[in-house]
XYZ file of C-alpha atoms in Angstrom:
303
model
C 0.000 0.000 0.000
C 2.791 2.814 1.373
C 4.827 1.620 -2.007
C 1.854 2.035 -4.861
C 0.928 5.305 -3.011
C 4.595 6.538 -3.572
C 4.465 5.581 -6.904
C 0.955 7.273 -7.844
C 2.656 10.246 -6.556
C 6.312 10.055 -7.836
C 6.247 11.306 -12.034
C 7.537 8.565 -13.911
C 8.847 11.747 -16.338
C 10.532 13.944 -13.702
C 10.051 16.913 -16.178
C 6.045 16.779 -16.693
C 3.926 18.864 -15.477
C 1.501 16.349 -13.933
C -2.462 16.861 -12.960
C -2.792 17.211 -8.894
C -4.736 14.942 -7.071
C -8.896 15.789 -7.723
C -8.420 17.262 -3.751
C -6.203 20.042 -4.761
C -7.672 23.353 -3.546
C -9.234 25.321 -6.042
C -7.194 27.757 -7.888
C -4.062 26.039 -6.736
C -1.232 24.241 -8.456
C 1.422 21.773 -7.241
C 4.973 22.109 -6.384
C 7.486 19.428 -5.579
C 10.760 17.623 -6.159
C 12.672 14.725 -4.664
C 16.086 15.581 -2.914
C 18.911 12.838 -2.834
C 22.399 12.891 -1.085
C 25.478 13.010 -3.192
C 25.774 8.874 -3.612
C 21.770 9.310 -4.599
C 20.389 8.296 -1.564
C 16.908 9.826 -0.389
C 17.379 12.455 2.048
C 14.666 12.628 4.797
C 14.082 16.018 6.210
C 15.972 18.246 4.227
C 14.967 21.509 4.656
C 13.017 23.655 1.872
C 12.329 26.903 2.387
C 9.846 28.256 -0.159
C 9.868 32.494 -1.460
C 7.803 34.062 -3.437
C 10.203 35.283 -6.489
C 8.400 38.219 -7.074
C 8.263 39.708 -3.547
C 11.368 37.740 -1.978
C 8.720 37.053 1.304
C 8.655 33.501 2.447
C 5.734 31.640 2.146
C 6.413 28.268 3.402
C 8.603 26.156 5.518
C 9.289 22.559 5.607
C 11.107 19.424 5.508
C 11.192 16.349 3.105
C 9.628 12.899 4.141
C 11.471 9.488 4.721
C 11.461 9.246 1.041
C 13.746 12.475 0.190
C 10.105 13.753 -1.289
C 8.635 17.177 -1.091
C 5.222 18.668 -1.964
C 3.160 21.691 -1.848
C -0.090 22.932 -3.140
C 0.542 26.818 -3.612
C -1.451 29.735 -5.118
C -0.315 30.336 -9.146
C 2.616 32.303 -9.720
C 6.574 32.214 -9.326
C 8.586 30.966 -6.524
C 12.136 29.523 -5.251
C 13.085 26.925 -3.473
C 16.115 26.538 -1.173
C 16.700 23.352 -0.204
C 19.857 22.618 2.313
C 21.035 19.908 4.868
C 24.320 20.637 7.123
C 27.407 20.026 5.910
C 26.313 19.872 1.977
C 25.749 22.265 0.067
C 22.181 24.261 -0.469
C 20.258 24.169 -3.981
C 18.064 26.549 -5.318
C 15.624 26.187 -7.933
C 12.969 28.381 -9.319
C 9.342 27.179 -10.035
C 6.126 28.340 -11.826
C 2.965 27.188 -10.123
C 0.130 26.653 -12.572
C -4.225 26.141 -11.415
C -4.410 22.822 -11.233
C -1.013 21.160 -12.315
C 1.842 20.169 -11.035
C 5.612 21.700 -11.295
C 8.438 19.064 -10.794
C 11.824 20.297 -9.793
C 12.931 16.971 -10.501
C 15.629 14.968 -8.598
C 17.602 17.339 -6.624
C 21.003 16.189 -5.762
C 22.924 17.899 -2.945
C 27.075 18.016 -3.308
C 29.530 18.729 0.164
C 30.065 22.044 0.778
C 33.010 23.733 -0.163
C 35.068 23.719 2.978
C 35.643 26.956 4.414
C 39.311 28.505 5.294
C 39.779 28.609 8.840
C 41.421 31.787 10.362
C 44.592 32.619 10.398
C 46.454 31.836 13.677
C 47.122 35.052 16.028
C 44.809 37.284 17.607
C 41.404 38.417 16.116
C 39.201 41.504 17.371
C 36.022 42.203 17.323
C 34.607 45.248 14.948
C 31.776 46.545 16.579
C 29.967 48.312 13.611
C 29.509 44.593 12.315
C 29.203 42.694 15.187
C 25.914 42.571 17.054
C 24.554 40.698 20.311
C 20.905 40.187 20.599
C 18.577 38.340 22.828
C 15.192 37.195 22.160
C 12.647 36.823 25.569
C 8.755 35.351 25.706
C 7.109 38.125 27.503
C 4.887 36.394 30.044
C 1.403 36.105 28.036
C 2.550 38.380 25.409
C 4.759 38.405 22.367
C 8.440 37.910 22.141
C 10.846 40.740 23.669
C 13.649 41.481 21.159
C 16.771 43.317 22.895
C 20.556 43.978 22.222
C 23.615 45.042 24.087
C 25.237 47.989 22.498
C 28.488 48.196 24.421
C 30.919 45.451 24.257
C 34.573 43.928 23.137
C 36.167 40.570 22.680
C 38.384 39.221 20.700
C 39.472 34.930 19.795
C 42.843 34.052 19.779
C 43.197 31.191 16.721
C 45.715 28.549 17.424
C 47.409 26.083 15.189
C 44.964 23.553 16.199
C 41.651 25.223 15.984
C 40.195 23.008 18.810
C 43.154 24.710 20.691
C 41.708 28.160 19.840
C 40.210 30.872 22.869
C 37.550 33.706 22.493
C 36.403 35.963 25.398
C 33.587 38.321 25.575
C 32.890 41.581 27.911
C 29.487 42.959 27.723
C 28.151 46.195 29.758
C 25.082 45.452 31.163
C 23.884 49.056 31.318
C 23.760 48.988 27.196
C 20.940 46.615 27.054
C 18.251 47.905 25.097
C 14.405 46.870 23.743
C 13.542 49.713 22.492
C 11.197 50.651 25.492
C 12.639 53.473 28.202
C 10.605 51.909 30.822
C 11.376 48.124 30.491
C 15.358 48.988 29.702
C 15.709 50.868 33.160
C 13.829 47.830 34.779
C 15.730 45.196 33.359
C 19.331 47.276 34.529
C 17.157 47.562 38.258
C 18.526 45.101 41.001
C 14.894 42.903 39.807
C 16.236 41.887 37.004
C 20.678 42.409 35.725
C 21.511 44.789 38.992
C 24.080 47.106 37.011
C 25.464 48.903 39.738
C 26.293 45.814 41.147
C 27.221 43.797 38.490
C 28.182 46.044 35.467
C 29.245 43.240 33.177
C 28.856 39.936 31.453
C 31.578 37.690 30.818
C 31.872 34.708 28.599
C 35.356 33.206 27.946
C 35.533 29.954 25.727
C 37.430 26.612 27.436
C 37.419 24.940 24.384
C 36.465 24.304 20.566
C 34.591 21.206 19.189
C 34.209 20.629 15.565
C 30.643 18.801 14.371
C 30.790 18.843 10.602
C 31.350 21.342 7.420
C 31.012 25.083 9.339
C 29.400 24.028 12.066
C 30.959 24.321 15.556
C 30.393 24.041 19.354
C 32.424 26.652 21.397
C 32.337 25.354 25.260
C 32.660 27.827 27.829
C 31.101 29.825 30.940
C 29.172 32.881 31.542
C 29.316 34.903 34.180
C 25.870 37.261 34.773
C 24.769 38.741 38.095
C 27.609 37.337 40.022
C 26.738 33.625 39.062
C 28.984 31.673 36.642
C 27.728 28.816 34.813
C 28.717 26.594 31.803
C 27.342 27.108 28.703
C 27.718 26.071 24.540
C 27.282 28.241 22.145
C 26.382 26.243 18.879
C 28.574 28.232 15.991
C 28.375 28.409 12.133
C 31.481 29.780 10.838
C 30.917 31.793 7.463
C 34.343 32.194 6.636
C 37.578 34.333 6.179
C 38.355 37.136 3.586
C 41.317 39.540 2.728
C 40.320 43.068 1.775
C 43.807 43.418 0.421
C 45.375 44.557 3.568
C 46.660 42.588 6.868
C 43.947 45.111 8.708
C 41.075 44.393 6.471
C 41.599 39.867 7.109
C 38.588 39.771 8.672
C 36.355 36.323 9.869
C 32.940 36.138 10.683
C 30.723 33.640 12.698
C 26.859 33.121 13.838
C 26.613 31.490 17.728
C 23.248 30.843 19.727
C 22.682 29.759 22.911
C 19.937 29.700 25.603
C 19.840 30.747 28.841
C 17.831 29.885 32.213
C 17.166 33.493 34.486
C 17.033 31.024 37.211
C 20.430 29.447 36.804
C 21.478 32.926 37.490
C 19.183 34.193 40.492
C 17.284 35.890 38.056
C 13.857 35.018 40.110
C 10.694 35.703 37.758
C 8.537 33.437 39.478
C 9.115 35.677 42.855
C 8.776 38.924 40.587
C 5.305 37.308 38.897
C 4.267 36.942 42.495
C 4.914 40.273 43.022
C 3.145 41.067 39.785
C 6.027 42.487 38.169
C 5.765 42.335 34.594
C 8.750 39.761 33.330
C 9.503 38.147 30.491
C 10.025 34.362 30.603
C 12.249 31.768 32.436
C 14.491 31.049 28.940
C 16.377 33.814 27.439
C 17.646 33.135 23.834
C 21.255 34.689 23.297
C 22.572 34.995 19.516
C 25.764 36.605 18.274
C 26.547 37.687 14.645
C 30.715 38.127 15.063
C 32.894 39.643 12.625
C 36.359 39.884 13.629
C 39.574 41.998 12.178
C 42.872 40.352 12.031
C 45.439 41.710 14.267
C 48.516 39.637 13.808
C 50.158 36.440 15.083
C 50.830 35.454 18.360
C 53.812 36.753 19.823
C 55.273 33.901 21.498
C 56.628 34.542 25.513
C 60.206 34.758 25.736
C 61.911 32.078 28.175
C 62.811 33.491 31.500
């Protein structure tokens, strides 16, 4: 039964435009297309990401099923796909959706990504005007609070081995800001970050772990609000480039984590209590680094 169904709905031309199913919505057309690995295998929930190419919005978001196979019934016009697992590299294609009929992208094969260059050993710096740090926070029975801290510098020292490799952060806690006067002087009041008390956040790296293509895990701890605790910040690595001189090497890198207020004494269930507005118990932390090149390490004379 689960095989004939797979084969009513698999083209037996991959390049026809095929008549949907007599349930299609009216109006709508078809789109679809089976994704393989680069042997040709099928590849299960790769993810497609669907955009309108006349407007750029995106209008859909999913993943294949166990059979590498995707589909979609979608009002008529133009659209692109982007279709990417980790570690290979994405595909785009571009469909036209016709009223009732179906657009095949065909089999969809996806090659290893080009390996990035790693860094250049030495010391790296952080350039502020393209390096942000943002937070994202569930208000409590509201919408999502979307911050940033606007005062900060670190730098990553890149060893030999990159595993080997060190970055440390300082953030000043009295720069946080949500775009609201009211909330932004309440979250630097002793409810909530306590900046007189404890002016800044500090994250310094322990170590480096490598998961595959770009992707990275840097290990470390984070100091808020007096409390220290560990924490991983899951890294994608976009690569290195040379604006023609040693200042311009720059390297840039996307890192994520989340956070628990209560790991660090940050109390909202006491402050709901108290029926201080808060936003919830998790506190998503992203980075977007870009980094200059300073120079190799100077190695420490003997004594």
């Amino acid at each position: 039964m689960g095989f004939a169904l797979l084969e009513r709905i698999r083209p037996k031309n991959r390049n026809l435009v095929m008549r949907p199913p007599t349930s299609l919505p009216p109006g709508a057309g078809v789109i679809g297309c089976e994704v393989v690995d680069p042997v040709g295998l099928p590849m299960p929930n790769a993810a497609i990401s669907i955009k309108s190419a006349r407007t750029g919005q995106q209008v859909m978001k999913t993943t294949t099923d166990p059979y590498g196979l995707f589909t979609a019934a979608l009002p008529p016009g133009r659209y692109t796909l982007l279709i990417s697992v980790e570690s290979l590299q994405p595909a785009h294609h571009t469909l036209d959706v016709v009223s009732g009929e179906r657009s095949w992208a065909g089999r969809v094969q996806l090659e290893p990504a080009r390996r990035l260059r790693l860094p250049t050993p030495g010391t790296w710096l952080f350039d502020p005007p393209h390096t942000a740090i943002r937070f994202i926070a569930q208000h409590v029975g509201m919408a999502n609070v979307h911050g940033r801290f606007e005062r900060f510098q670190g730098g990553i020292r890149i060893a030999e081995r990159m595993e080997d490799s060190y970055i440390e952060v300082s953030i000043e806690a009295a720069s946080i800001t949500t775009g609201n006067n009211t909330r932004d002087n309440h979250l630097r009041s002793a409810d909530f970050l306590d900046v007189e008390a404890y002016p800044y956040i500090h994250f310094a790296s322990t170590r480096f772990s490598h998961h595959a293509g770009a992707r990275w895990t840097l290990h470390g701890s984070l100091e808020m609000h007096g409390v220290s605790r560990s924490v991983s910040l899951e890294t994608d690595y976009l690569g290195a480039v040379n604006g023609g001189y040693q200042t311009e090497l720059r390297c840039a890198a996307r890192a994520r984590t989340e956070l628990h207020r209560e790991d660090y004494t940050l109390n909202w269930r006491s402050m709901l209590a108290r029926g201080i507005a808060v936003v919830g118990p998790t506190v998503r932390l992203e980075l977007d680094i870009q980094a200059m090149f300073q120079g190799p390490d100077t190695p420490t004379p003997p004594e």
